[in-house]
Short mmCIF file of N, CA and C in Angstrom, two decimals:
data_model
loop_
_atom_site.label_atom_id
_atom_site.label_comp_id
_atom_site.label_asym_id
_atom_site.label_seq_id
_atom_site.Cartn_x
_atom_site.Cartn_y
_atom_site.Cartn_z
N MET H 28 29.93 4.11 -11.62
CA MET H 28 28.93 5.28 -10.85
C MET H 28 27.58 5.10 -11.64
N LYS H 29 27.48 5.00 -13.18
CA LYS H 29 26.30 4.73 -13.78
C LYS H 29 25.29 3.53 -13.58
N GLN H 30 26.32 2.47 -13.33
CA GLN H 30 25.69 1.31 -12.75
C GLN H 30 24.79 1.43 -11.41
N LYS H 31 25.68 1.88 -10.60
CA LYS H 31 24.83 2.17 -9.21
C LYS H 31 23.64 3.12 -9.29
N SER H 32 23.98 4.10 -10.14
CA SER H 32 22.51 4.98 -10.22
C SER H 32 21.37 4.27 -10.91
N PHE H 33 21.76 3.45 -11.89
CA PHE H 33 20.63 2.98 -12.70
C PHE H 33 20.23 1.73 -11.82
N LEU H 34 20.81 1.01 -10.67
CA LEU H 34 20.42 0.24 -9.71
C LEU H 34 19.57 0.84 -8.76
N ALA H 35 19.96 1.97 -8.48
CA ALA H 35 19.34 2.74 -7.50
C ALA H 35 17.86 3.13 -7.91
N LEU H 36 17.82 3.61 -9.34
CA LEU H 36 16.62 4.06 -9.89
C LEU H 36 15.75 2.79 -10.16
N LEU H 37 16.45 1.65 -10.41
CA LEU H 37 15.63 0.36 -10.66
C LEU H 37 14.93 -0.04 -9.30
N GLY H 38 15.69 0.06 -8.30
CA GLY H 38 15.19 -0.26 -6.83
C GLY H 38 13.97 0.78 -6.45
N ILE H 39 14.10 2.06 -6.83
CA ILE H 39 13.17 2.85 -6.47
C ILE H 39 11.89 2.74 -7.26
N PHE H 40 12.13 2.26 -8.52
CA PHE H 40 10.96 1.92 -9.35
C PHE H 40 10.31 0.60 -8.62
N PHE H 41 10.86 -0.50 -8.50
CA PHE H 41 10.68 -1.60 -8.05
C PHE H 41 9.92 -1.47 -6.66
N CYS H 42 10.15 -0.61 -5.65
CA CYS H 42 9.86 -0.59 -4.44
C CYS H 42 8.30 0.32 -4.71
N ALA H 43 8.49 1.23 -5.65
CA ALA H 43 7.15 2.03 -5.69
C ALA H 43 6.11 1.29 -6.29
N LEU H 44 6.61 0.20 -7.35
CA LEU H 44 5.60 -0.68 -7.83
C LEU H 44 4.94 -1.39 -6.63
N PHE H 45 5.68 -2.07 -5.96
CA PHE H 45 4.97 -2.87 -4.89
C PHE H 45 4.67 -2.12 -3.71
N LEU H 46 4.71 -0.70 -3.80
CA LEU H 46 4.11 0.23 -2.74
C LEU H 46 4.95 -0.14 -1.42
N GLY H 47 6.15 -0.55 -1.33
CA GLY H 47 6.81 -0.75 -0.11
C GLY H 47 7.25 0.27 0.62
N CYS H 48 7.28 1.61 -0.56
CA CYS H 48 7.92 2.77 -0.16
C CYS H 48 6.65 3.78 0.47
N ARG H 49 5.54 3.30 0.21
CA ARG H 49 4.23 4.12 0.50
C ARG H 49 3.67 3.41 1.85
N GLU H 50 2.87 4.33 2.28
CA GLU H 50 2.11 3.90 3.44
C GLU H 50 0.99 2.94 3.27
N GLU H 51 0.30 3.27 2.10
CA GLU H 51 -0.97 2.59 1.68
C GLU H 51 -0.45 1.05 0.92
N ASN H 52 -1.10 0.09 1.12
CA ASN H 52 -0.68 -1.26 0.83
C ASN H 52 -1.78 -1.50 -0.42
N ILE H 53 -1.38 -2.08 -1.38
CA ILE H 53 -2.10 -2.53 -2.51
C ILE H 53 -3.01 -3.76 -2.10
N SER H 54 -2.97 -4.41 -1.03
CA SER H 54 -3.74 -5.42 -0.41
C SER H 54 -4.88 -5.07 -0.12
N GLY H 55 -6.14 -5.79 -0.46
CA GLY H 55 -7.30 -5.04 0.10
C GLY H 55 -8.65 -5.56 -1.05
N THR H 56 -9.72 -5.02 -0.76
CA THR H 56 -10.77 -4.97 -1.57
C THR H 56 -10.99 -3.90 -2.34
N TRP H 57 -11.13 -3.73 -3.68
CA TRP H 57 -11.06 -2.71 -4.47
C TRP H 57 -12.46 -2.62 -5.35
N LYS H 58 -13.02 -1.50 -5.67
CA LYS H 58 -14.12 -1.43 -6.34
C LYS H 58 -13.84 -0.59 -7.58
N ILE H 59 -14.42 -1.08 -8.60
CA ILE H 59 -14.01 -0.33 -10.02
C ILE H 59 -14.80 1.01 -10.04
N GLU H 60 -13.98 2.02 -10.69
CA GLU H 60 -14.66 3.37 -10.68
C GLU H 60 -14.75 3.52 -12.44
N SER H 61 -13.66 2.87 -13.02
CA SER H 61 -13.84 3.53 -14.46
C SER H 61 -13.00 2.30 -15.16
N LEU H 62 -13.36 2.28 -16.68
CA LEU H 62 -12.78 1.56 -17.65
C LEU H 62 -12.48 2.20 -18.81
N GLN H 63 -11.31 2.41 -19.30
CA GLN H 63 -11.18 3.03 -20.52
C GLN H 63 -10.45 2.07 -21.48
N LYS H 64 -10.97 2.30 -22.68
CA LYS H 64 -10.19 1.58 -23.92
C LYS H 64 -9.94 2.62 -24.90
N ASP H 65 -8.85 2.74 -25.29
CA ASP H 65 -7.98 3.64 -26.24
C ASP H 65 -8.45 4.87 -25.67
N GLY H 66 -8.62 5.37 -24.21
CA GLY H 66 -8.45 6.37 -23.57
C GLY H 66 -10.19 6.92 -23.75
N VAL H 67 -10.93 5.92 -24.22
CA VAL H 67 -12.51 6.29 -24.03
C VAL H 67 -13.12 5.47 -22.84
N SER H 68 -13.88 6.32 -21.74
CA SER H 68 -14.79 5.60 -21.04
C SER H 68 -15.71 4.71 -21.35
N GLN H 69 -15.68 3.50 -20.69
CA GLN H 69 -16.69 2.51 -21.13
C GLN H 69 -17.62 2.24 -20.12
N GLU H 70 -18.76 1.76 -20.40
CA GLU H 70 -19.70 1.44 -19.35
C GLU H 70 -19.27 0.24 -18.53
N ILE H 71 -19.62 0.39 -17.10
CA ILE H 71 -18.87 -0.58 -16.29
C ILE H 71 -19.95 -1.23 -15.54
N CYS H 72 -19.56 -2.41 -15.09
CA CYS H 72 -20.63 -3.32 -14.20
C CYS H 72 -19.98 -2.99 -12.88
N ASN H 73 -20.70 -3.07 -11.57
CA ASN H 73 -20.53 -2.93 -10.43
C ASN H 73 -19.46 -4.03 -9.84
N ILE H 74 -18.46 -3.97 -9.77
CA ILE H 74 -17.55 -5.40 -9.32
C ILE H 74 -16.64 -4.70 -8.35
N GLU H 75 -16.08 -5.80 -7.49
CA GLU H 75 -15.23 -5.52 -6.60
C GLU H 75 -14.11 -6.65 -6.70
N ILE H 76 -12.83 -6.45 -6.43
CA ILE H 76 -11.87 -7.30 -6.67
C ILE H 76 -11.25 -7.39 -5.30
N GLN H 77 -10.42 -8.55 -5.09
CA GLN H 77 -9.66 -8.61 -3.81
C GLN H 77 -8.15 -8.91 -4.26
N VAL H 78 -7.26 -8.03 -3.79
CA VAL H 78 -5.88 -8.15 -4.23
C VAL H 78 -5.12 -8.45 -2.85
N GLU H 79 -4.16 -9.28 -3.14
CA GLU H 79 -3.19 -9.91 -2.10
C GLU H 79 -2.03 -9.77 -2.51
N GLN H 80 -0.98 -8.96 -1.91
CA GLN H 80 0.29 -8.87 -2.38
C GLN H 80 1.55 -9.82 -1.38
N LYS H 81 2.10 -10.49 -2.08
CA LYS H 81 3.10 -11.33 -1.23
C LYS H 81 4.30 -11.49 -2.20
N ASN H 82 5.31 -10.76 -1.54
CA ASN H 82 6.44 -10.50 -2.31
C ASN H 82 6.60 -10.01 -3.74
N ASN H 83 6.96 -10.92 -4.68
CA ASN H 83 6.60 -10.34 -6.04
C ASN H 83 5.44 -11.08 -6.83
N THR H 84 4.55 -11.42 -5.97
CA THR H 84 3.20 -12.12 -6.54
C THR H 84 2.02 -11.21 -5.94
N LEU H 85 1.17 -11.00 -7.17
CA LEU H 85 -0.18 -10.35 -6.70
C LEU H 85 -1.27 -11.58 -6.97
N PHE H 86 -1.91 -11.77 -6.06
CA PHE H 86 -3.07 -12.57 -6.28
C PHE H 86 -4.30 -11.78 -6.15
N ILE H 87 -4.93 -11.96 -7.24
CA ILE H 87 -6.23 -11.01 -7.51
C ILE H 87 -7.51 -11.93 -7.86
N ALA H 88 -8.54 -11.78 -7.20
CA ALA H 88 -9.71 -12.57 -7.36
C ALA H 88 -10.80 -11.65 -7.32
N GLY H 89 -11.99 -12.19 -7.84
CA GLY H 89 -13.26 -11.20 -7.76
C GLY H 89 -14.39 -11.58 -8.89
N ASP H 90 -15.22 -10.70 -8.96
CA ASP H 90 -16.18 -10.56 -10.13
C ASP H 90 -15.76 -9.99 -11.29
N ALA H 91 -15.94 -10.54 -12.52
CA ALA H 91 -15.44 -10.12 -13.72
C ALA H 91 -16.75 -9.32 -14.38
N GLY H 92 -17.90 -9.24 -13.79
CA GLY H 92 -18.97 -8.74 -14.54
C GLY H 92 -20.26 -9.68 -14.53
N VAL H 93 -19.89 -10.84 -15.02
CA VAL H 93 -20.95 -12.04 -14.99
C VAL H 93 -20.27 -13.31 -14.10
N ASN H 94 -18.99 -13.44 -14.71
CA ASN H 94 -18.14 -14.64 -13.89
C ASN H 94 -17.38 -14.13 -12.96
N VAL H 95 -16.72 -15.20 -12.06
CA VAL H 95 -15.93 -15.03 -11.33
C VAL H 95 -14.41 -15.51 -11.59
N PHE H 96 -13.37 -14.65 -11.14
CA PHE H 96 -11.88 -15.22 -11.74
C PHE H 96 -11.07 -15.23 -10.80
N SER H 97 -10.04 -15.69 -10.54
CA SER H 97 -8.95 -15.53 -9.82
C SER H 97 -7.58 -15.80 -10.53
N GLY H 98 -6.40 -15.28 -10.14
CA GLY H 98 -5.28 -15.46 -10.98
C GLY H 98 -4.04 -14.81 -10.12
N ASP H 99 -2.80 -15.25 -10.39
CA ASP H 99 -1.72 -14.85 -9.85
C ASP H 99 -0.91 -13.89 -10.85
N PHE H 100 -0.45 -13.20 -10.67
CA PHE H 100 0.47 -12.31 -11.28
C PHE H 100 1.79 -12.09 -10.70
N ILE H 101 2.97 -12.33 -11.65
CA ILE H 101 4.36 -12.32 -11.13
C ILE H 101 4.96 -10.95 -11.58
N VAL H 102 5.61 -10.40 -10.86
CA VAL H 102 6.36 -9.06 -11.03
C VAL H 102 7.71 -9.54 -11.14
N ASP H 103 8.59 -9.30 -12.03
CA ASP H 103 9.89 -9.65 -12.23
C ASP H 103 10.83 -8.69 -11.77
N LYS H 104 12.10 -8.74 -11.46
CA LYS H 104 13.04 -7.88 -11.10
C LYS H 104 13.01 -6.62 -11.91
N ASN H 105 12.65 -6.61 -13.32
CA ASN H 105 12.63 -5.44 -14.23
C ASN H 105 11.28 -4.60 -14.11
N GLY H 106 10.27 -4.99 -13.18
CA GLY H 106 8.85 -4.53 -12.97
C GLY H 106 7.84 -4.89 -13.77
N SER H 107 8.10 -5.89 -14.79
CA SER H 107 7.25 -6.36 -15.77
C SER H 107 6.26 -7.27 -14.93
N ILE H 108 5.16 -7.19 -15.57
CA ILE H 108 3.83 -8.06 -14.95
C ILE H 108 3.67 -9.03 -15.78
N SER H 109 3.65 -10.58 -15.23
CA SER H 109 3.24 -11.49 -16.36
C SER H 109 2.02 -12.36 -15.77
N VAL H 110 1.28 -12.86 -16.44
CA VAL H 110 0.02 -13.78 -15.74
C VAL H 110 0.64 -15.17 -15.57
N ASN H 111 0.59 -15.66 -14.33
CA ASN H 111 0.97 -16.85 -13.97
C ASN H 111 -0.24 -18.02 -14.14
N ASN H 112 -1.34 -17.76 -13.65
CA ASN H 112 -2.40 -18.65 -13.74
C ASN H 112 -3.69 -17.83 -13.64
N ILE H 113 -4.68 -18.00 -14.33
CA ILE H 113 -5.85 -17.35 -14.37
C ILE H 113 -6.85 -18.33 -14.49
N ALA H 114 -8.04 -18.35 -13.68
CA ALA H 114 -9.19 -19.10 -13.70
C ALA H 114 -10.24 -18.28 -13.91
N LEU H 115 -11.38 -18.48 -14.68
CA LEU H 115 -12.79 -17.84 -15.05
C LEU H 115 -13.71 -18.75 -15.23
N THR H 116 -14.85 -18.67 -14.31
CA THR H 116 -16.29 -19.41 -14.84
C THR H 116 -16.71 -19.03 -16.20
N LYS H 117 -17.40 -19.97 -16.68
CA LYS H 117 -17.98 -19.49 -18.01
C LYS H 117 -19.63 -19.68 -18.06
N MET H 118 -20.20 -18.38 -17.46
CA MET H 118 -21.53 -18.41 -17.74
C MET H 118 -21.71 -17.09 -18.67
N MET H 119 -23.00 -17.22 -19.02
CA MET H 119 -23.45 -15.97 -19.83
C MET H 119 -24.17 -14.92 -19.33
N GLY H 120 -24.11 -13.63 -19.78
CA GLY H 120 -24.91 -12.53 -19.16
C GLY H 120 -25.43 -11.73 -20.34
N SER H 121 -25.85 -10.57 -19.97
CA SER H 121 -26.53 -9.68 -20.85
C SER H 121 -25.34 -9.16 -21.81
N PRO H 122 -25.69 -8.71 -23.20
CA PRO H 122 -24.57 -8.34 -23.99
C PRO H 122 -23.76 -7.30 -23.28
N GLU H 123 -24.52 -6.28 -22.82
CA GLU H 123 -23.69 -5.17 -22.16
C GLU H 123 -22.76 -5.80 -21.02
N GLU H 124 -23.08 -6.49 -20.00
CA GLU H 124 -22.33 -7.16 -19.29
C GLU H 124 -21.15 -8.21 -19.87
N MET H 125 -21.47 -8.86 -21.03
CA MET H 125 -20.38 -9.63 -21.59
C MET H 125 -19.46 -8.68 -22.25
N LYS H 126 -19.82 -7.63 -22.71
CA LYS H 126 -18.72 -6.61 -23.46
C LYS H 126 -17.84 -6.02 -22.29
N PHE H 127 -18.37 -5.69 -21.18
CA PHE H 127 -17.58 -5.10 -20.11
C PHE H 127 -16.62 -6.37 -19.82
N GLU H 128 -17.38 -7.49 -19.51
CA GLU H 128 -16.49 -8.88 -18.96
C GLU H 128 -15.34 -8.93 -20.05
N ASP H 129 -15.57 -8.91 -21.19
CA ASP H 129 -14.67 -9.18 -22.22
C ASP H 129 -13.22 -8.34 -22.25
N MET H 130 -13.63 -6.92 -22.10
CA MET H 130 -12.61 -6.05 -21.73
C MET H 130 -11.86 -6.13 -20.53
N PHE H 131 -12.48 -6.52 -19.45
CA PHE H 131 -11.84 -6.73 -18.40
C PHE H 131 -11.00 -7.88 -18.24
N VAL H 132 -11.36 -8.95 -18.71
CA VAL H 132 -10.62 -10.16 -18.93
C VAL H 132 -9.43 -9.91 -19.95
N GLU H 133 -9.78 -9.21 -20.81
CA GLU H 133 -8.41 -8.91 -21.78
C GLU H 133 -7.47 -8.07 -20.93
N LEU H 134 -7.85 -7.10 -20.15
CA LEU H 134 -7.05 -6.39 -19.49
C LEU H 134 -6.20 -7.20 -18.46
N LEU H 135 -6.96 -8.20 -17.66
CA LEU H 135 -6.17 -9.09 -16.81
C LEU H 135 -5.17 -10.11 -17.51
N ASN H 136 -5.69 -10.54 -18.72
CA ASN H 136 -4.89 -11.56 -19.68
C ASN H 136 -3.39 -10.72 -19.90
N GLY H 137 -3.34 -9.52 -20.20
CA GLY H 137 -2.34 -8.79 -20.59
C GLY H 137 -1.79 -7.59 -19.81
N ILE H 138 -1.97 -7.80 -18.53
CA ILE H 138 -1.79 -6.77 -17.26
C ILE H 138 -0.25 -6.65 -17.41
N SER H 139 -0.04 -5.14 -17.71
CA SER H 139 1.38 -4.72 -17.75
C SER H 139 1.91 -3.63 -16.48
N SER H 140 0.91 -3.26 -15.81
CA SER H 140 1.17 -2.46 -14.99
C SER H 140 0.20 -2.25 -13.76
N ALA H 141 0.48 -2.28 -12.60
CA ALA H 141 -0.53 -2.27 -11.33
C ALA H 141 0.32 -1.16 -10.25
N HIS H 142 -0.40 -0.18 -10.04
CA HIS H 142 0.12 0.81 -9.05
C HIS H 142 -0.91 1.48 -8.61
N LEU H 143 -0.53 2.42 -7.56
CA LEU H 143 -1.30 3.27 -6.63
C LEU H 143 -1.25 4.66 -7.26
N LYS H 144 -2.20 5.36 -7.66
CA LYS H 144 -2.06 6.90 -7.72
C LYS H 144 -3.20 7.71 -7.26
N ASP H 145 -2.81 8.54 -6.33
CA ASP H 145 -4.05 9.58 -5.54
C ASP H 145 -4.93 8.63 -4.75
N SER H 146 -4.51 7.41 -4.29
CA SER H 146 -5.17 6.47 -3.48
C SER H 146 -6.29 5.51 -4.23
N LYS H 147 -6.04 5.64 -5.57
CA LYS H 147 -6.45 4.83 -6.70
C LYS H 147 -5.68 3.72 -7.08
N LEU H 148 -6.12 2.30 -7.20
CA LEU H 148 -5.52 1.34 -7.76
C LEU H 148 -5.74 1.28 -9.31
N ILE H 149 -4.72 1.35 -10.07
CA ILE H 149 -4.55 1.46 -11.49
C ILE H 149 -4.07 0.14 -12.06
N LEU H 150 -4.85 -0.56 -12.96
CA LEU H 150 -4.45 -1.71 -13.64
C LEU H 150 -4.14 -1.38 -14.93
N GLU H 151 -3.27 -1.62 -15.86
CA GLU H 151 -3.29 -1.17 -17.27
C GLU H 151 -2.84 -2.48 -18.05
N ASN H 152 -3.33 -2.47 -19.29
CA ASN H 152 -2.77 -3.53 -20.29
C ASN H 152 -2.59 -2.55 -21.51
N LYS H 153 -1.42 -2.12 -21.57
CA LYS H 153 -0.74 -1.04 -22.42
C LYS H 153 -0.87 -1.69 -24.01
N SER H 154 -0.82 -2.90 -24.23
CA SER H 154 -0.81 -3.32 -25.45
C SER H 154 -2.27 -3.26 -26.00
N ALA H 155 -3.15 -3.56 -25.08
CA ALA H 155 -4.61 -3.39 -25.77
C ALA H 155 -5.25 -2.30 -25.41
N LYS H 156 -4.43 -1.27 -24.79
CA LYS H 156 -4.84 0.03 -24.41
C LYS H 156 -6.01 0.20 -23.49
N LEU H 157 -5.83 -0.58 -22.76
CA LEU H 157 -6.95 -0.71 -21.49
C LEU H 157 -6.37 -0.34 -20.10
N LYS H 158 -7.26 0.43 -19.46
CA LYS H 158 -6.92 0.99 -17.96
C LYS H 158 -8.21 1.12 -17.26
N ALA H 159 -7.98 0.43 -16.13
CA ALA H 159 -8.98 0.20 -14.86
C ALA H 159 -8.73 1.00 -13.94
N GLU H 160 -9.57 1.76 -13.10
CA GLU H 160 -9.16 2.56 -12.01
C GLU H 160 -10.11 2.07 -10.81
N PHE H 161 -9.68 1.87 -9.65
CA PHE H 161 -10.65 1.22 -8.60
C PHE H 161 -10.32 1.93 -7.49
N SER H 162 -11.27 2.15 -6.52
CA SER H 162 -11.13 2.83 -5.14
C SER H 162 -11.07 1.74 -4.11
N LYS H 163 -10.19 1.82 -3.16
CA LYS H 163 -10.33 0.87 -2.09
C LYS H 163 -11.58 1.01 -1.01
N VAL H 164 -12.14 -0.12 -0.68
CA VAL H 164 -13.28 -0.38 -0.09
C VAL H 164 -12.89 -0.39 1.20
N GLN H 165 -13.38 0.35 2.18
CA GLN H 165 -13.10 0.64 3.57
C GLN H 165 -13.97 -0.44 4.43
N VAL H 166 -13.22 -1.52 5.10
CA VAL H 166 -14.00 -2.45 5.92
C VAL H 166 -14.23 -1.69 7.33
N SER H 167 -15.38 -2.06 7.51
CA SER H 167 -15.83 -1.50 8.81
C SER H 167 -15.51 -2.30 9.91
N THR H 168 -14.90 -1.85 10.97
CA THR H 168 -14.26 -2.64 12.20
C THR H 168 -15.21 -2.29 13.48
N ASN H 169 -16.36 -1.53 13.27
CA ASN H 169 -17.30 -1.34 14.48
C ASN H 169 -18.23 -2.55 14.30
N LYS H 170 -18.24 -3.10 15.48
CA LYS H 170 -19.19 -4.18 15.65
C LYS H 170 -20.32 -3.87 16.71
N THR H 171 -21.36 -4.27 16.38
CA THR H 171 -22.78 -3.66 17.34
C THR H 171 -23.23 -4.89 17.81
N GLU H 172 -23.68 -4.84 19.05
CA GLU H 172 -23.99 -5.90 19.70
C GLU H 172 -25.39 -5.78 19.94
N SER H 173 -26.15 -7.05 19.86
CA SER H 173 -27.55 -7.23 19.88
C SER H 173 -27.95 -7.38 21.39
N LEU H 174 -28.97 -6.59 21.65
CA LEU H 174 -29.59 -6.58 22.95
C LEU H 174 -30.52 -7.73 23.14
#
């Protein structure tokens, strides 16, 4: 009985992690709202990321502040997230932009959690005590015709 309860709880956690039990899907375009290091808000750059969820893989790409990145993140059956591949261009920016980008890339390199909370995408790197919060970008479906 204990094993069945544990497996049921694990299934609920896994389902919630991938948002299969929720109406809102993690796939889409997300704009950063905040970045925290050790619980302290950091200055942020205006970035958007693209997230695509397929089975146990999250593909995330976008702007890291100065450079662009893309990567695959694998979620195992225990709900742990690991970086499979990540690529990043190598350009320099202002000291402020580079500080933000260094923290954001550190977040991605050690990502431990990706979930929705109150319609916000939360990415966390618990070992580096980094947390980023994103809001979903609404894509307009209205097309205007030129006369």
